[in-house]
Amino acid sequence: MEVFRRTGAVVNINMPIAITNVVLLYGFFFIIDYAIKVRGITQRGFFCVDPSIHYTKKSSTVSSLEHRIYNISLMVLSVIIVEALRQFRKTNRSSDLTYRIGTTKIPKYLVAVLTFIGYSQVGYIVNELLVKFVKGFIGRLRPNFFAVCDPLPIKQCEIFDPNTYVDEYFCQGVEDDVEEARKSFYSGHSTVTMYCAFWTVLYLQARLKPALRNNVIVAILQTLIMAGGLFICCSRISDNKHHSSDVFVGIVVGMSLASISVSLIV
């Protein structure tokens, strides 16, 4: 059943269906997220002399909390501001429509904002679940794995061939940190950041450009947004949190999902 049903110039909003969709979306997220945690992380071994996992441990330039706050704020504030501008300039093609919930008239601006934010969240949640699943299933070791794990002396490496593959070892590091050090592929920071950045860029192209009628300003905003996203992505390599291939795949996945998400509504 559809959320919006149009009769002439009146669009009726089915609130029970809208609320059900939101509950199902976030319920789906928490259920799958829990299932991924229950499954655990694939325990991979390593080669004694593998230089790709012997980097030093560094703090994150942009923490997980900071990058999520930045990215969600970027999308939400962009929608709020752009839709307000479109309303002010009356560039909405649906300006002749009236939105109602029952007999209550709902502002077109509010409908537009909630609709775009809602669709952005569908792609965001799919992105989050996909990267969580892949991280746990692949279990690729981060560049700083040895520094975080701090394994007990391994006889195979000390006595036998240093090129030996070791799959039985004990980490002395903090358990939660060691678990995180097994989640290198692919980069969560990169895929979430580039999803939000590219989604916003595409949204601005479709909604701000017609309202502003200034290609230069729109292009500058889009460039700054993408530059900010790429900075966060590159910081994951310089912080020894990810291999370059992790970041590259994260960028591709994030931008691909953003393209699909925007195509559903714009």
PDB file of C-alpha atoms in Angstrom:
ATOM      1  CA  MET A   1       0.000   0.000   0.000  1.00  0.00           C
ATOM      2  CA  GLU A   2       1.344   3.436  -0.939  1.00  0.00           C
ATOM      3  CA  VAL A   3       2.185   6.229   1.503  1.00  0.00           C
ATOM      4  CA  PHE A   4       0.995   8.915  -0.936  1.00  0.00           C
ATOM      5  CA  ARG A   5      -2.308   8.692  -2.794  1.00  0.00           C
ATOM      6  CA  ARG A   6      -3.254  11.509  -5.126  1.00  0.00           C
ATOM      7  CA  THR A   7      -6.818  12.516  -5.890  1.00  0.00           C
ATOM      8  CA  GLY A   8      -6.865  15.511  -8.184  1.00  0.00           C
ATOM      9  CA  ALA A   9      -4.874  18.303  -6.537  1.00  0.00           C
ATOM     10  CA  VAL A  10      -4.977  16.618  -3.120  1.00  0.00           C
ATOM     11  CA  VAL A  11      -2.367  14.106  -1.957  1.00  0.00           C
ATOM     12  CA  ASN A  12      -3.429  12.013   1.023  1.00  0.00           C
ATOM     13  CA  ILE A  13      -0.660  10.718   3.285  1.00  0.00           C
ATOM     14  CA  ASN A  14      -1.236   7.311   4.850  1.00  0.00           C
ATOM     15  CA  MET A  15       0.485   7.776   8.216  1.00  0.00           C
ATOM     16  CA  PRO A  16       0.058   4.168   9.450  1.00  0.00           C
ATOM     17  CA  ILE A  17       1.882   2.948   6.335  1.00  0.00           C
ATOM     18  CA  ALA A  18       4.567   5.626   6.701  1.00  0.00           C
ATOM     19  CA  ILE A  19       5.174   4.702  10.348  1.00  0.00           C
ATOM     20  CA  THR A  20       5.180   0.989   9.478  1.00  0.00           C
ATOM     21  CA  ASN A  21       7.834   1.590   6.813  1.00  0.00           C
ATOM     22  CA  VAL A  22      10.068   3.403   9.310  1.00  0.00           C
ATOM     23  CA  VAL A  23       9.642   0.667  11.932  1.00  0.00           C
ATOM     24  CA  LEU A  24      10.365  -2.055   9.370  1.00  0.00           C
ATOM     25  CA  LEU A  25      13.448  -0.235   8.075  1.00  0.00           C
ATOM     26  CA  TYR A  26      15.074   0.264  11.464  1.00  0.00           C
ATOM     27  CA  GLY A  27      13.792  -3.061  12.780  1.00  0.00           C
ATOM     28  CA  PHE A  28      15.456  -4.754   9.821  1.00  0.00           C
ATOM     29  CA  PHE A  29      18.685  -2.903  10.616  1.00  0.00           C
ATOM     30  CA  PHE A  30      18.809  -3.938  14.285  1.00  0.00           C
ATOM     31  CA  ILE A  31      17.870  -7.566  13.585  1.00  0.00           C
ATOM     32  CA  ILE A  32      20.487  -8.033  10.863  1.00  0.00           C
ATOM     33  CA  ASP A  33      23.073  -6.093  12.879  1.00  0.00           C
ATOM     34  CA  TYR A  34      22.472  -8.412  15.842  1.00  0.00           C
ATOM     35  CA  ALA A  35      22.742 -11.495  13.614  1.00  0.00           C
ATOM     36  CA  ILE A  36      26.071 -10.249  12.250  1.00  0.00           C
ATOM     37  CA  LYS A  37      27.396  -9.743  15.788  1.00  0.00           C
ATOM     38  CA  VAL A  38      26.245 -13.231  16.836  1.00  0.00           C
ATOM     39  CA  ARG A  39      28.022 -14.778  13.867  1.00  0.00           C
ATOM     40  CA  GLY A  40      31.276 -13.164  14.937  1.00  0.00           C
ATOM     41  CA  ILE A  41      34.382 -12.363  12.914  1.00  0.00           C
ATOM     42  CA  THR A  42      36.366 -14.723  10.735  1.00  0.00           C
ATOM     43  CA  GLN A  43      39.675 -15.469  12.476  1.00  0.00           C
ATOM     44  CA  ARG A  44      42.386 -15.143   9.862  1.00  0.00           C
ATOM     45  CA  GLY A  45      46.022 -16.011  10.267  1.00  0.00           C
ATOM     46  CA  PHE A  46      49.054 -14.242   8.815  1.00  0.00           C
ATOM     47  CA  PHE A  47      52.520 -14.702   7.375  1.00  0.00           C
ATOM     48  CA  CYS A  48      55.290 -13.984   9.868  1.00  0.00           C
ATOM     49  CA  VAL A  49      57.048 -11.480   7.643  1.00  0.00           C
ATOM     50  CA  ASP A  50      53.971  -9.833   6.124  1.00  0.00           C
ATOM     51  CA  PRO A  51      54.927  -6.119   6.211  1.00  0.00           C
ATOM     52  CA  SER A  52      51.381  -4.962   5.412  1.00  0.00           C
ATOM     53  CA  ILE A  53      50.177  -5.680   8.976  1.00  0.00           C
ATOM     54  CA  HIS A  54      53.218  -4.424  10.903  1.00  0.00           C
ATOM     55  CA  TYR A  55      52.395  -0.703  10.904  1.00  0.00           C
ATOM     56  CA  THR A  56      52.279   1.323  14.110  1.00  0.00           C
ATOM     57  CA  LYS A  57      49.083   1.978  16.033  1.00  0.00           C
ATOM     58  CA  LYS A  58      47.707   5.521  15.678  1.00  0.00           C
ATOM     59  CA  SER A  59      44.594   7.279  16.870  1.00  0.00           C
ATOM     60  CA  SER A  60      41.934   8.074  14.263  1.00  0.00           C
ATOM     61  CA  THR A  61      42.018  11.529  12.692  1.00  0.00           C
ATOM     62  CA  VAL A  62      38.221  11.293  12.430  1.00  0.00           C
ATOM     63  CA  SER A  63      36.548   8.947  14.915  1.00  0.00           C
ATOM     64  CA  SER A  64      33.586   6.699  14.077  1.00  0.00           C
ATOM     65  CA  LEU A  65      31.221   8.950  16.022  1.00  0.00           C
ATOM     66  CA  GLU A  66      32.581  12.139  14.450  1.00  0.00           C
ATOM     67  CA  HIS A  67      32.315  10.899  10.887  1.00  0.00           C
ATOM     68  CA  ARG A  68      28.744   9.676  11.400  1.00  0.00           C
ATOM     69  CA  ILE A  69      27.668  12.983  12.943  1.00  0.00           C
ATOM     70  CA  TYR A  70      29.321  14.879  10.082  1.00  0.00           C
ATOM     71  CA  ASN A  71      27.849  12.711   7.340  1.00  0.00           C
ATOM     72  CA  ILE A  72      24.288  12.539   8.641  1.00  0.00           C
ATOM     73  CA  SER A  73      24.322  16.274   9.392  1.00  0.00           C
ATOM     74  CA  LEU A  74      25.584  16.944   5.859  1.00  0.00           C
ATOM     75  CA  MET A  75      22.635  15.175   4.264  1.00  0.00           C
ATOM     76  CA  VAL A  76      19.960  16.393   6.670  1.00  0.00           C
ATOM     77  CA  LEU A  77      21.044  20.048   6.692  1.00  0.00           C
ATOM     78  CA  SER A  78      21.439  20.066   2.907  1.00  0.00           C
ATOM     79  CA  VAL A  79      17.864  18.866   2.466  1.00  0.00           C
ATOM     80  CA  ILE A  80      16.474  21.302   5.041  1.00  0.00           C
ATOM     81  CA  ILE A  81      18.241  24.315   3.498  1.00  0.00           C
ATOM     82  CA  VAL A  82      17.707  23.442  -0.166  1.00  0.00           C
ATOM     83  CA  GLU A  83      14.022  22.620   0.226  1.00  0.00           C
ATOM     84  CA  ALA A  84      13.534  25.895   2.119  1.00  0.00           C
ATOM     85  CA  LEU A  85      15.184  27.752  -0.763  1.00  0.00           C
ATOM     86  CA  ARG A  86      13.016  25.955  -3.310  1.00  0.00           C
ATOM     87  CA  GLN A  87       9.931  26.809  -1.288  1.00  0.00           C
ATOM     88  CA  PHE A  88      11.003  30.463  -1.087  1.00  0.00           C
ATOM     89  CA  ARG A  89      11.658  30.637  -4.837  1.00  0.00           C
ATOM     90  CA  LYS A  90       8.603  28.497  -5.590  1.00  0.00           C
ATOM     91  CA  THR A  91      10.481  26.125  -7.876  1.00  0.00           C
ATOM     92  CA  ASN A  92       8.613  23.015  -6.710  1.00  0.00           C
ATOM     93  CA  ARG A  93       6.625  21.462  -9.544  1.00  0.00           C
ATOM     94  CA  SER A  94       4.147  20.204  -6.931  1.00  0.00           C
ATOM     95  CA  SER A  95       3.309  23.734  -5.730  1.00  0.00           C
ATOM     96  CA  ASP A  96      -0.290  23.285  -6.880  1.00  0.00           C
ATOM     97  CA  LEU A  97      -0.752  20.181  -4.753  1.00  0.00           C
ATOM     98  CA  THR A  98      -2.196  20.045  -1.250  1.00  0.00           C
ATOM     99  CA  TYR A  99      -0.966  17.409   1.205  1.00  0.00           C
ATOM    100  CA  ARG A 100      -3.259  16.096   3.917  1.00  0.00           C
ATOM    101  CA  ILE A 101      -3.275  13.578   6.735  1.00  0.00           C
ATOM    102  CA  GLY A 102      -6.959  12.973   7.173  1.00  0.00           C
ATOM    103  CA  THR A 103      -8.427  16.464   7.248  1.00  0.00           C
ATOM    104  CA  THR A 104      -5.208  18.129   8.445  1.00  0.00           C
ATOM    105  CA  LYS A 105      -3.242  20.089   5.861  1.00  0.00           C
ATOM    106  CA  ILE A 106       0.509  19.385   5.893  1.00  0.00           C
ATOM    107  CA  PRO A 107       3.073  21.954   4.650  1.00  0.00           C
ATOM    108  CA  LYS A 108       4.668  20.954   1.324  1.00  0.00           C
ATOM    109  CA  TYR A 109       8.064  21.885   2.736  1.00  0.00           C
ATOM    110  CA  LEU A 110       7.755  19.382   5.585  1.00  0.00           C
ATOM    111  CA  VAL A 111       6.622  16.636   3.213  1.00  0.00           C
ATOM    112  CA  ALA A 112       9.579  17.260   0.883  1.00  0.00           C
ATOM    113  CA  VAL A 113      12.148  17.311   3.701  1.00  0.00           C
ATOM    114  CA  LEU A 114      10.905  14.113   5.352  1.00  0.00           C
ATOM    115  CA  THR A 115      10.583  12.314   2.014  1.00  0.00           C
ATOM    116  CA  PHE A 116      14.160  13.038   0.913  1.00  0.00           C
ATOM    117  CA  ILE A 117      15.633  12.301   4.337  1.00  0.00           C
ATOM    118  CA  GLY A 118      13.637   9.068   4.492  1.00  0.00           C
ATOM    119  CA  TYR A 119      14.908   7.831   1.143  1.00  0.00           C
ATOM    120  CA  SER A 120      18.462   8.788   2.068  1.00  0.00           C
ATOM    121  CA  GLN A 121      18.188   6.602   5.166  1.00  0.00           C
ATOM    122  CA  VAL A 122      17.213   3.532   3.144  1.00  0.00           C
ATOM    123  CA  GLY A 123      20.517   3.611   1.283  1.00  0.00           C
ATOM    124  CA  TYR A 124      22.410   4.583   4.435  1.00  0.00           C
ATOM    125  CA  ILE A 125      21.137   1.561   6.364  1.00  0.00           C
ATOM    126  CA  VAL A 126      21.766  -0.844   3.475  1.00  0.00           C
ATOM    127  CA  ASN A 127      25.300   0.554   3.272  1.00  0.00           C
ATOM    128  CA  GLU A 128      25.927   0.110   7.002  1.00  0.00           C
ATOM    129  CA  LEU A 129      24.654  -3.478   7.025  1.00  0.00           C
ATOM    130  CA  LEU A 130      26.600  -4.437   3.920  1.00  0.00           C
ATOM    131  CA  VAL A 131      29.923  -3.190   5.261  1.00  0.00           C
ATOM    132  CA  LYS A 132      29.321  -4.785   8.683  1.00  0.00           C
ATOM    133  CA  PHE A 133      28.590  -8.144   7.061  1.00  0.00           C
ATOM    134  CA  VAL A 134      31.589  -8.042   4.726  1.00  0.00           C
ATOM    135  CA  LYS A 135      33.963  -6.951   7.505  1.00  0.00           C
ATOM    136  CA  GLY A 136      32.922  -9.866   9.703  1.00  0.00           C
ATOM    137  CA  PHE A 137      32.846 -12.414   6.888  1.00  0.00           C
ATOM    138  CA  ILE A 138      36.222 -11.510   5.354  1.00  0.00           C
ATOM    139  CA  GLY A 139      38.090 -10.709   8.580  1.00  0.00           C
ATOM    140  CA  ARG A 140      40.991  -8.999   6.827  1.00  0.00           C
ATOM    141  CA  LEU A 141      43.695  -7.820   9.219  1.00  0.00           C
ATOM    142  CA  ARG A 142      44.322  -4.094   9.482  1.00  0.00           C
ATOM    143  CA  PRO A 143      47.757  -2.573   8.755  1.00  0.00           C
ATOM    144  CA  ASN A 144      48.251  -2.044  12.517  1.00  0.00           C
ATOM    145  CA  PHE A 145      47.200  -5.586  13.464  1.00  0.00           C
ATOM    146  CA  PHE A 146      50.500  -6.669  15.012  1.00  0.00           C
ATOM    147  CA  ALA A 147      50.745  -3.521  17.135  1.00  0.00           C
ATOM    148  CA  VAL A 148      47.166  -3.971  18.374  1.00  0.00           C
ATOM    149  CA  CYS A 149      47.270  -7.749  18.789  1.00  0.00           C
ATOM    150  CA  ASP A 150      50.727  -7.912  20.405  1.00  0.00           C
ATOM    151  CA  PRO A 151      50.896 -11.705  19.908  1.00  0.00           C
ATOM    152  CA  LEU A 152      52.889 -13.940  22.197  1.00  0.00           C
ATOM    153  CA  PRO A 153      56.187 -15.152  20.670  1.00  0.00           C
ATOM    154  CA  ILE A 154      55.392 -17.520  17.807  1.00  0.00           C
ATOM    155  CA  LYS A 155      57.746 -20.495  17.546  1.00  0.00           C
ATOM    156  CA  GLN A 156      57.000 -21.075  13.869  1.00  0.00           C
ATOM    157  CA  CYS A 157      58.327 -17.607  13.089  1.00  0.00           C
ATOM    158  CA  GLU A 158      61.370 -17.797  15.374  1.00  0.00           C
ATOM    159  CA  ILE A 159      62.556 -21.325  14.666  1.00  0.00           C
ATOM    160  CA  PHE A 160      61.229 -22.268  11.224  1.00  0.00           C
ATOM    161  CA  ASP A 161      60.804 -20.449   7.926  1.00  0.00           C
ATOM    162  CA  PRO A 162      59.777 -16.818   8.566  1.00  0.00           C
ATOM    163  CA  ASN A 163      57.462 -17.104   5.545  1.00  0.00           C
ATOM    164  CA  THR A 164      55.353 -19.609   7.461  1.00  0.00           C
ATOM    165  CA  TYR A 165      51.605 -18.984   7.605  1.00  0.00           C
ATOM    166  CA  VAL A 166      50.428 -18.855  11.226  1.00  0.00           C
ATOM    167  CA  ASP A 167      46.805 -19.549  12.083  1.00  0.00           C
ATOM    168  CA  GLU A 168      47.186 -20.342  15.786  1.00  0.00           C
ATOM    169  CA  TYR A 169      48.321 -17.474  17.995  1.00  0.00           C
ATOM    170  CA  PHE A 170      47.278 -15.584  21.118  1.00  0.00           C
ATOM    171  CA  CYS A 171      46.854 -11.811  21.265  1.00  0.00           C
ATOM    172  CA  GLN A 172      47.830  -9.958  24.438  1.00  0.00           C
ATOM    173  CA  GLY A 173      46.123  -6.735  23.352  1.00  0.00           C
ATOM    174  CA  VAL A 174      42.751  -5.409  24.498  1.00  0.00           C
ATOM    175  CA  GLU A 175      40.073  -7.799  23.226  1.00  0.00           C
ATOM    176  CA  ASP A 176      37.795  -5.139  21.713  1.00  0.00           C
ATOM    177  CA  ASP A 177      40.730  -3.484  19.955  1.00  0.00           C
ATOM    178  CA  VAL A 178      41.911  -6.822  18.571  1.00  0.00           C
ATOM    179  CA  GLU A 179      38.412  -7.527  17.265  1.00  0.00           C
ATOM    180  CA  GLU A 180      38.393  -4.160  15.496  1.00  0.00           C
ATOM    181  CA  ALA A 181      41.826  -4.924  14.043  1.00  0.00           C
ATOM    182  CA  ARG A 182      40.238  -7.829  12.156  1.00  0.00           C
ATOM    183  CA  LYS A 183      37.809  -5.566  10.272  1.00  0.00           C
ATOM    184  CA  SER A 184      39.942  -4.000   7.581  1.00  0.00           C
ATOM    185  CA  PHE A 185      37.987  -4.902   4.417  1.00  0.00           C
ATOM    186  CA  TYR A 186      36.360  -2.785   3.382  1.00  0.00           C
ATOM    187  CA  SER A 187      36.558   0.667   4.967  1.00  0.00           C
ATOM    188  CA  GLY A 188      33.411   1.643   6.863  1.00  0.00           C
ATOM    189  CA  HIS A 189      34.513   5.263   7.142  1.00  0.00           C
ATOM    190  CA  SER A 190      35.058   5.427   3.378  1.00  0.00           C
ATOM    191  CA  THR A 191      31.839   3.775   2.254  1.00  0.00           C
ATOM    192  CA  VAL A 192      29.605   5.740   4.652  1.00  0.00           C
ATOM    193  CA  THR A 193      31.383   9.024   3.968  1.00  0.00           C
ATOM    194  CA  MET A 194      31.279   8.671   0.200  1.00  0.00           C
ATOM    195  CA  TYR A 195      27.669   7.494   0.273  1.00  0.00           C
ATOM    196  CA  CYS A 196      26.657  10.638   2.160  1.00  0.00           C
ATOM    197  CA  ALA A 197      28.930  12.948   0.158  1.00  0.00           C
ATOM    198  CA  PHE A 198      27.912  11.651  -3.265  1.00  0.00           C
ATOM    199  CA  TRP A 199      24.238  11.452  -2.276  1.00  0.00           C
ATOM    200  CA  THR A 200      24.405  15.117  -1.283  1.00  0.00           C
ATOM    201  CA  VAL A 201      26.227  16.069  -4.500  1.00  0.00           C
ATOM    202  CA  LEU A 202      23.579  14.353  -6.643  1.00  0.00           C
ATOM    203  CA  TYR A 203      20.798  15.856  -4.554  1.00  0.00           C
ATOM    204  CA  LEU A 204      22.240  19.360  -4.976  1.00  0.00           C
ATOM    205  CA  GLN A 205      22.530  18.806  -8.717  1.00  0.00           C
ATOM    206  CA  ALA A 206      18.871  17.834  -8.971  1.00  0.00           C
ATOM    207  CA  ARG A 207      17.312  20.201  -6.427  1.00  0.00           C
ATOM    208  CA  LEU A 208      19.599  23.181  -5.748  1.00  0.00           C
ATOM    209  CA  LYS A 209      20.782  23.901  -9.287  1.00  0.00           C
ATOM    210  CA  PRO A 210      17.282  24.651 -10.686  1.00  0.00           C
ATOM    211  CA  ALA A 211      16.455  26.826  -7.662  1.00  0.00           C
ATOM    212  CA  LEU A 212      19.732  28.746  -7.432  1.00  0.00           C
ATOM    213  CA  ARG A 213      20.316  29.146 -11.174  1.00  0.00           C
ATOM    214  CA  ASN A 214      24.037  29.559 -10.498  1.00  0.00           C
ATOM    215  CA  ASN A 215      26.167  26.689 -11.761  1.00  0.00           C
ATOM    216  CA  VAL A 216      29.378  28.042 -10.230  1.00  0.00           C
ATOM    217  CA  ILE A 217      28.104  28.100  -6.641  1.00  0.00           C
ATOM    218  CA  VAL A 218      26.626  24.618  -6.970  1.00  0.00           C
ATOM    219  CA  ALA A 219      29.875  23.275  -8.448  1.00  0.00           C
ATOM    220  CA  ILE A 220      31.936  24.833  -5.641  1.00  0.00           C
ATOM    221  CA  LEU A 221      29.683  23.296  -2.987  1.00  0.00           C
ATOM    222  CA  GLN A 222      29.856  19.899  -4.672  1.00  0.00           C
ATOM    223  CA  THR A 223      33.648  20.088  -4.924  1.00  0.00           C
ATOM    224  CA  LEU A 224      34.012  21.000  -1.242  1.00  0.00           C
ATOM    225  CA  ILE A 225      31.726  18.154  -0.206  1.00  0.00           C
ATOM    226  CA  MET A 226      33.643  15.586  -2.250  1.00  0.00           C
ATOM    227  CA  ALA A 227      36.976  16.974  -1.033  1.00  0.00           C
ATOM    228  CA  GLY A 228      35.833  16.631   2.574  1.00  0.00           C
ATOM    229  CA  GLY A 229      34.757  13.063   1.914  1.00  0.00           C
ATOM    230  CA  LEU A 230      38.046  12.151   0.254  1.00  0.00           C
ATOM    231  CA  PHE A 231      39.966  13.682   3.171  1.00  0.00           C
ATOM    232  CA  ILE A 232      38.203  11.339   5.592  1.00  0.00           C
ATOM    233  CA  CYS A 233      38.857   8.392   3.268  1.00  0.00           C
ATOM    234  CA  CYS A 234      42.572   9.173   2.930  1.00  0.00           C
ATOM    235  CA  SER A 235      42.918   9.651   6.689  1.00  0.00           C
ATOM    236  CA  ARG A 236      42.112   5.953   7.135  1.00  0.00           C
ATOM    237  CA  ILE A 237      45.258   5.065   5.208  1.00  0.00           C
ATOM    238  CA  SER A 238      47.507   7.605   6.953  1.00  0.00           C
ATOM    239  CA  ASP A 239      46.157   6.469  10.346  1.00  0.00           C
ATOM    240  CA  ASN A 240      47.173   2.865   9.522  1.00  0.00           C
ATOM    241  CA  LYS A 241      43.564   1.729   9.903  1.00  0.00           C
ATOM    242  CA  HIS A 242      43.085   0.449   6.345  1.00  0.00           C
ATOM    243  CA  HIS A 243      44.927  -0.782   3.296  1.00  0.00           C
ATOM    244  CA  SER A 244      44.493   1.384   0.207  1.00  0.00           C
ATOM    245  CA  SER A 245      42.358  -1.308  -1.459  1.00  0.00           C
ATOM    246  CA  ASP A 246      39.950  -1.224   1.518  1.00  0.00           C
ATOM    247  CA  VAL A 247      39.422   2.488   1.031  1.00  0.00           C
ATOM    248  CA  PHE A 248      39.063   2.205  -2.744  1.00  0.00           C
ATOM    249  CA  VAL A 249      36.369  -0.466  -2.494  1.00  0.00           C
ATOM    250  CA  GLY A 250      34.598   1.544   0.213  1.00  0.00           C
ATOM    251  CA  ILE A 251      34.496   4.587  -2.071  1.00  0.00           C
ATOM    252  CA  VAL A 252      33.109   2.579  -5.005  1.00  0.00           C
ATOM    253  CA  VAL A 253      30.419   0.864  -2.917  1.00  0.00           C
ATOM    254  CA  GLY A 254      29.372   4.088  -1.196  1.00  0.00           C
ATOM    255  CA  MET A 255      29.061   6.058  -4.437  1.00  0.00           C
ATOM    256  CA  SER A 256      27.205   3.213  -6.158  1.00  0.00           C
ATOM    257  CA  LEU A 257      24.614   2.952  -3.390  1.00  0.00           C
ATOM    258  CA  ALA A 258      24.222   6.738  -3.358  1.00  0.00           C
ATOM    259  CA  SER A 259      23.459   6.713  -7.087  1.00  0.00           C
ATOM    260  CA  ILE A 260      20.807   4.028  -6.618  1.00  0.00           C
ATOM    261  CA  SER A 261      19.276   5.795  -3.618  1.00  0.00           C
ATOM    262  CA  VAL A 262      18.972   9.152  -5.385  1.00  0.00           C
ATOM    263  CA  SER A 263      17.533   7.547  -8.526  1.00  0.00           C
ATOM    264  CA  LEU A 264      14.607   6.245  -6.467  1.00  0.00           C
ATOM    265  CA  ILE A 265      13.345   9.705  -5.554  1.00  0.00           C
ATOM    266  CA  VAL A 266      14.854  12.448  -7.764  1.00  0.00           C
TER     267      VAL A 266
END
